[in-house]
């Protein structure tokens, strides 16, 4: 079975390609070593050792003790589990603080908690996406069970001062969780330096497969399992281990440390080249989010007078993958909750596109976008009732460009079938 893989991938904050090195280490656990790690006989028990080796590697990525790593199914589960545990373990505390710009894993879990009688405060952000830590300080109450603030925003790449917030929470005797799903491979991660009680990761954001995540639970933190079942994960998460996923996560954790340099030099350079080109060559464009306190791979840009959905459709026709808002809200017509929280007018938020690059992007990928994007925007603005300008120059044949891409793709597929 061959399916066309995306050729120009600018959506690494949504998910990432599985690294060949990662694929390689997981296959034996699907093909040969498929025993249950909890089994007593050696066919199963030998698998247990590999799970523990992977745990050490994931722990090393965040400078934790392996016993502080709880494998879960995804970043969403990790976030939910942290909030769930904090509330369960502190029954007298019925208040949670998070932010308006979290992943839907927190925003929607917060709404669920509100329906169950928990008071949830959603911290606002400033127009550049940054957080006012003094405001957070004022909002912490004696009955606050946990504060959950993401480390890097998946839509804008904006970074929050996690060590500072963790220290504040510690001084107030409140648990602190951070969703660091976007961070591995892009920035240095050290749970001791950060001083957090809980931290979430998801393997598919760092070149491992979907369906495996982890929650760091700091030593001596009281913890209530979210999935109740067997004694896996030392009683902290029921369910037979996703062995191949865990082994893959371990390998990806090692590679993430190695890719820090590339992400912060070459990938950052590609991102900046793309962003600078757009801002200087396409009129009426604005960067969303703080320029400096930002991940090296993410660029979120508003194209005024056009709908992002239309841009994405035309980009898709050319084999370019990018997104508006987060993948989880695509398809809904509401503008991104992150951009809305930053105070963007709905029209500007609806015209915003996120480009998120990664280690598999090349100069040629950026050249390709640079070649096509200005004309796509021009084309859309010419037909947009929102556009006050009346540009006349328009000889770009998008249909011809789309057909060329289709032909290139067909040829590439034919070649990979023959290979
Ligand atoms: C992708 C993502 C998640 C969700 O992770 P899943 O493994 O897909 O559940 C949570 N938080 C952030 C910041 C993300 O980017």
XYZ file of C-alpha atoms and ligand atoms in Angstrom:
434
model
C 0.000 0.000 0.000
C 1.426 3.297 -1.045
C 0.029 6.569 0.049
C 1.416 9.863 -1.071
C 3.371 11.412 1.707
C 3.235 15.148 2.089
C 6.089 16.675 0.213
C 6.436 20.093 1.804
C 5.673 19.608 5.487
C 5.319 22.753 7.600
C 3.130 21.331 10.373
C 5.591 19.808 12.828
C 3.693 21.197 15.826
C 0.716 19.013 14.830
C 2.722 15.840 14.463
C 6.102 14.748 13.160
C 7.442 12.136 10.818
C 8.674 8.989 12.586
C 12.469 9.043 12.351
C 13.901 6.024 10.490
C 16.139 5.336 13.525
C 13.016 5.196 15.695
C 11.111 2.941 13.296
C 14.028 0.549 13.298
C 14.117 -0.029 17.055
C 10.385 -0.581 17.427
C 9.928 -3.253 14.750
C 11.419 -6.151 16.784
C 8.821 -5.476 19.476
C 5.980 -5.880 16.988
C 7.444 -8.844 15.104
C 9.399 -10.988 17.581
C 9.409 -9.678 21.137
C 5.664 -9.316 21.519
C 5.312 -10.831 24.986
C 3.572 -9.044 27.839
C 6.184 -7.329 30.028
C 4.181 -8.315 33.124
C 4.372 -12.049 32.349
C 6.488 -14.254 34.598
C 8.010 -16.439 31.856
C 11.103 -15.120 30.165
C 9.437 -14.543 26.759
C 7.437 -11.787 28.416
C 9.780 -10.766 31.169
C 12.671 -10.014 28.812
C 10.512 -7.283 27.278
C 10.284 -5.615 30.676
C 14.001 -4.829 30.596
C 13.599 -2.954 27.312
C 10.726 -0.921 28.714
C 12.932 0.066 31.650
C 15.837 1.007 29.349
C 13.484 3.257 27.390
C 12.265 4.792 30.655
C 15.872 5.696 31.506
C 16.283 7.393 28.127
C 13.085 9.410 28.439
C 14.063 10.351 31.999
C 17.488 11.485 30.742
C 15.814 13.791 28.216
C 14.243 15.801 31.048
C 16.942 15.073 33.666
C 14.539 13.100 35.847
C 14.904 9.889 37.800
C 13.452 6.969 35.767
C 11.036 6.241 38.622
C 9.504 9.672 38.064
C 8.417 8.746 34.523
C 4.890 7.382 34.015
C 4.125 6.254 30.466
C 0.670 7.237 29.198
C -1.097 7.064 25.853
C -0.616 10.697 24.827
C -0.063 14.274 25.878
C -3.771 14.737 26.434
C -3.905 11.874 28.941
C -0.840 13.216 30.746
C -2.397 16.661 31.152
C -5.738 15.233 32.294
C -3.999 12.846 34.719
C -2.019 15.632 36.413
C -5.097 17.781 37.074
C -7.140 14.751 38.109
C -4.522 13.609 40.606
C -4.022 17.035 42.163
C -7.768 17.467 42.758
C -8.253 13.935 44.058
C -5.302 14.143 46.442
C -6.359 17.544 47.821
C -10.084 17.082 48.360
C -10.406 20.354 50.270
C -9.110 22.334 47.308
C -11.544 23.010 44.513
C -9.760 25.597 42.395
C -7.553 25.155 39.322
C -5.611 27.818 37.444
C -4.595 27.402 33.812
C -4.342 29.799 30.867
C -6.594 30.802 28.008
C -4.011 29.666 25.479
C -3.485 26.047 26.578
C -3.988 23.082 24.298
C -7.603 21.895 24.168
C -6.481 19.029 26.441
C -6.506 21.610 29.246
C -9.143 24.071 28.013
C -11.786 21.390 27.576
C -10.792 19.387 30.654
C -11.156 22.633 32.609
C -14.694 23.029 31.258
C -15.415 19.438 32.272
C -14.141 20.206 35.778
C -16.347 23.304 35.955
C -19.375 21.134 35.230
C -18.291 18.978 38.185
C -18.239 21.947 40.543
C -14.547 22.867 40.347
C -13.674 26.536 40.025
C -11.330 27.066 37.052
C -9.503 30.333 36.354
C -8.205 30.848 32.820
C -5.336 33.332 32.931
C -5.407 35.914 30.141
C -2.322 36.732 28.048
C -0.974 39.965 26.620
C -1.192 40.954 22.949
C 2.164 39.327 22.180
C 1.032 36.121 23.883
C 3.119 36.553 27.037
C 1.831 35.972 30.556
C 1.670 38.400 33.467
C 3.173 36.379 36.336
C 2.138 39.018 38.911
C -1.465 38.511 37.902
C -1.039 34.777 38.401
C 0.345 35.443 41.873
C -2.781 37.402 42.781
C -5.089 34.662 41.523
C -3.612 31.830 43.589
C -5.954 31.062 46.509
C -5.694 28.933 49.646
C -7.985 26.422 47.939
C -6.015 26.261 44.666
C -5.154 22.603 44.045
C -2.923 23.035 41.006
C -1.645 25.558 38.481
C -1.118 24.261 34.930
C 0.737 26.477 32.455
C 2.223 25.268 29.175
C 5.917 25.739 28.481
C 5.644 26.541 24.761
C 2.501 27.405 22.858
C 1.748 25.061 19.979
C 0.128 27.758 17.830
C 2.501 30.692 18.241
C 5.591 29.067 19.774
C 5.505 31.674 22.573
C 7.392 30.561 25.704
C 6.261 31.026 29.285
C 8.697 31.495 32.225
C 8.096 28.068 33.748
C 10.890 28.146 36.362
C 9.592 31.469 37.701
C 5.986 30.247 37.815
C 7.006 26.956 39.450
C 8.935 28.839 42.145
C 5.913 31.042 42.788
C 3.622 28.017 43.140
C 6.115 26.281 45.434
C 6.260 29.342 47.681
C 2.462 29.259 47.929
C 2.308 25.504 48.539
C 0.426 24.823 45.307
C 1.200 21.990 42.886
C 2.441 22.993 39.450
C 2.098 21.176 36.113
C 3.537 22.166 32.755
C 2.577 20.886 29.314
C 5.999 20.717 27.654
C 4.808 18.736 24.632
C 6.272 21.242 22.150
C 9.676 21.505 23.784
C 11.826 18.345 23.279
C 14.400 18.679 20.552
C 13.840 22.429 20.401
C 14.895 23.627 23.846
C 16.846 22.223 26.754
C 14.621 20.515 29.361
C 15.558 19.931 32.996
C 12.834 19.247 35.548
C 15.159 20.135 38.443
C 15.996 23.530 36.968
C 12.329 24.094 36.210
C 11.209 22.951 39.651
C 7.913 21.486 38.416
C 5.808 18.789 40.105
C 4.326 17.421 36.859
C 5.386 17.685 33.217
C 3.730 16.232 30.104
C 5.335 15.008 26.884
C 3.964 13.296 23.781
C 6.175 11.088 21.627
C 4.592 11.929 18.270
C 5.811 15.512 18.584
C 9.416 14.272 18.639
C 9.592 11.864 15.713
C 8.143 8.786 17.435
C 4.694 7.291 16.705
C 1.329 8.509 17.942
C -0.275 6.908 20.976
C 2.506 7.164 23.518
C 3.146 9.917 26.020
C 4.506 10.394 29.498
C 3.847 12.254 32.696
C 6.737 13.237 34.930
C 5.651 12.972 38.561
C 8.186 14.456 40.938
C 9.451 12.145 43.650
C 7.258 12.069 46.784
C 4.368 13.823 45.015
C 1.154 12.119 46.061
C -0.328 10.613 42.937
C -3.701 9.098 42.083
C -3.777 6.943 38.960
C -6.054 8.248 36.188
C -6.580 4.844 34.543
C -7.507 2.273 37.159
C -6.496 -1.279 36.350
C -3.431 -3.457 36.665
C -0.263 -2.635 38.527
C 1.638 -1.374 35.506
C 3.812 1.721 35.909
C 4.214 0.879 39.604
C 0.511 1.254 40.144
C 0.327 4.696 38.586
C -1.262 3.838 35.243
C -3.263 0.714 34.484
C -3.169 -0.892 31.049
C -0.692 -3.186 29.298
C 2.286 -1.156 28.184
C 2.556 0.082 24.599
C 5.930 -1.634 24.374
C 6.846 -0.735 20.790
C 5.733 2.847 21.440
C 7.733 3.058 24.649
C 10.884 1.713 22.989
C 10.353 4.182 20.142
C 9.896 7.033 22.620
C 13.193 6.085 24.280
C 15.088 6.223 21.003
C 13.371 9.478 19.985
C 14.352 11.000 23.351
C 18.012 10.286 22.574
C 17.704 11.787 19.111
C 15.902 14.873 20.442
C 18.975 15.835 22.450
C 21.092 15.480 19.307
C 18.754 17.651 17.229
C 18.818 20.623 19.630
C 21.691 22.196 17.725
C 20.112 21.753 14.295
C 16.766 23.132 15.497
C 18.397 26.211 16.982
C 20.674 27.013 14.063
C 19.577 25.630 10.708
C 15.836 25.183 11.380
C 15.662 28.565 13.109
C 17.379 30.040 10.039
C 14.834 28.453 7.710
C 11.962 29.694 9.864
C 13.396 33.209 9.941
C 14.011 33.242 6.196
C 10.419 32.195 5.524
C 8.990 34.651 8.047
C 11.141 37.590 6.978
C 10.283 36.979 3.357
C 6.558 36.913 4.049
C 6.604 40.014 6.255
C 8.698 42.018 3.809
C 7.283 40.823 0.470
C 3.608 40.251 1.166
C 1.783 43.422 2.216
C -0.614 43.473 5.167
C 0.982 40.614 7.051
C 1.792 40.549 10.764
C 3.623 38.105 13.018
C 1.453 36.773 15.844
C 3.270 36.341 19.139
C 6.443 37.614 20.721
C 9.395 37.459 18.358
C 12.099 36.617 20.909
C 10.422 34.429 23.551
C 9.516 31.815 21.016
C 10.342 28.305 19.817
C 12.901 28.275 17.010
C 10.639 26.401 14.585
C 7.291 28.189 14.722
C 5.949 31.137 12.760
C 2.352 32.293 12.999
C 1.375 34.982 10.511
C -1.810 36.924 9.887
C -2.658 37.613 6.236
C -5.184 40.398 6.367
C -8.196 40.356 4.020
C -7.997 36.579 3.404
C -9.358 33.485 5.085
C -6.664 31.095 6.331
C -8.820 28.158 5.232
C -8.621 29.361 1.632
C -4.848 29.798 1.856
C -4.459 26.310 3.300
C -6.629 24.809 0.580
C -4.520 26.347 -2.168
C -1.284 25.396 -0.362
C -2.616 21.852 -0.012
C -3.142 21.723 -3.752
C 0.590 22.379 -4.097
C 1.532 19.729 -1.542
C 2.283 22.230 1.221
C 1.045 21.293 4.709
C 0.488 24.125 7.169
C -2.344 24.890 9.541
C -4.558 27.479 11.099
C -5.166 27.274 14.808
C -4.482 23.801 16.113
C -5.281 20.592 14.296
C -7.885 19.912 16.951
C -9.990 22.918 15.997
C -9.542 22.748 12.231
C -12.903 22.334 10.616
C -14.635 24.609 13.071
C -15.222 28.146 11.904
C -14.369 29.696 15.247
C -11.116 31.610 15.115
C -8.248 30.175 17.177
C -8.809 30.532 20.924
C -5.106 31.344 21.305
C -5.134 34.270 18.862
C -8.461 35.455 20.247
C -6.991 35.448 23.773
C -4.162 37.637 22.438
C -6.807 40.149 21.409
C -6.645 39.691 17.649
C -9.837 40.832 15.955
C -11.747 37.794 14.621
C -11.007 38.748 11.016
C -7.262 38.803 11.597
C -7.357 35.600 13.631
C -9.259 33.878 10.831
C -6.576 34.927 8.355
C -3.700 33.480 10.395
C -1.540 30.567 9.305
C 0.990 28.613 11.350
C 4.150 27.294 9.731
C 6.008 24.887 12.012
C 9.273 23.545 10.697
C 11.438 20.637 11.731
C 14.683 18.804 11.200
C 13.496 17.245 7.946
C 12.857 20.612 6.281
C 15.331 21.868 3.717
C 16.148 25.152 2.020
C 14.327 23.843 -1.037
C 11.102 23.487 0.991
C 11.271 27.136 2.004
C 12.105 28.174 -1.585
C 8.997 26.367 -2.784
C 6.719 28.186 -0.347
C 8.358 31.495 -1.117
C 7.800 30.891 -4.810
C 4.078 30.222 -4.500
C 2.737 31.952 -1.411
C 2.818 35.595 -2.548
C 0.841 34.762 -5.646
C -1.665 32.676 -3.709
C -2.276 35.572 -1.342
C -2.532 38.005 -4.248
C -5.016 35.758 -6.018
C -7.175 35.439 -2.919
C -7.049 39.125 -2.152
C -8.121 39.979 -5.679
C -11.339 38.084 -5.176
C -11.760 38.959 -1.519
C -14.604 41.336 -0.699
C -12.583 42.246 2.405
C -9.714 43.670 0.373
C -9.747 47.431 0.044
C -6.958 47.405 -2.578
C -7.390 46.837 -6.298
C -4.280 45.106 -7.595
C -4.216 44.617 -11.347
C -1.181 42.423 -11.912
C -2.348 38.844 -11.840
C -0.960 36.378 -14.298
C -0.315 33.568 -11.801
C -1.904 30.369 -13.012
C -2.579 28.453 -9.832
C -4.272 25.615 -11.700
C -1.137 25.022 -13.784
C 0.995 25.025 -10.604
C -1.394 22.576 -8.971
C -1.296 20.244 -11.974
C 2.501 20.343 -11.987
C 2.529 19.342 -8.327
C 0.091 16.461 -9.007
C 2.310 15.228 -11.848
C 5.442 15.457 -9.667
C 3.675 13.555 -6.928
C 2.485 10.827 -9.306
C 6.019 10.460 -10.632
C 7.414 10.252 -7.083
C 4.884 7.567 -6.146
C 5.673 5.572 -9.282
C 9.349 5.789 -8.428
C 8.827 4.617 -4.825
C 6.677 1.685 -6.031
C 9.399 0.681 -8.493
C 12.113 0.965 -5.813
C -0.072 17.973 20.572
C -0.180 18.642 21.883
C -0.864 18.053 22.944
C -1.623 16.757 22.800
O -0.801 15.664 22.637
P -1.456 14.296 22.113
O -0.400 13.273 22.283
O -1.804 14.531 20.682
O -2.650 14.043 22.958
C -0.903 18.708 24.148
N -0.294 19.884 24.308
C 0.383 20.491 23.319
C 1.056 21.793 23.578
C 0.451 19.901 22.067
O 1.112 20.517 21.086
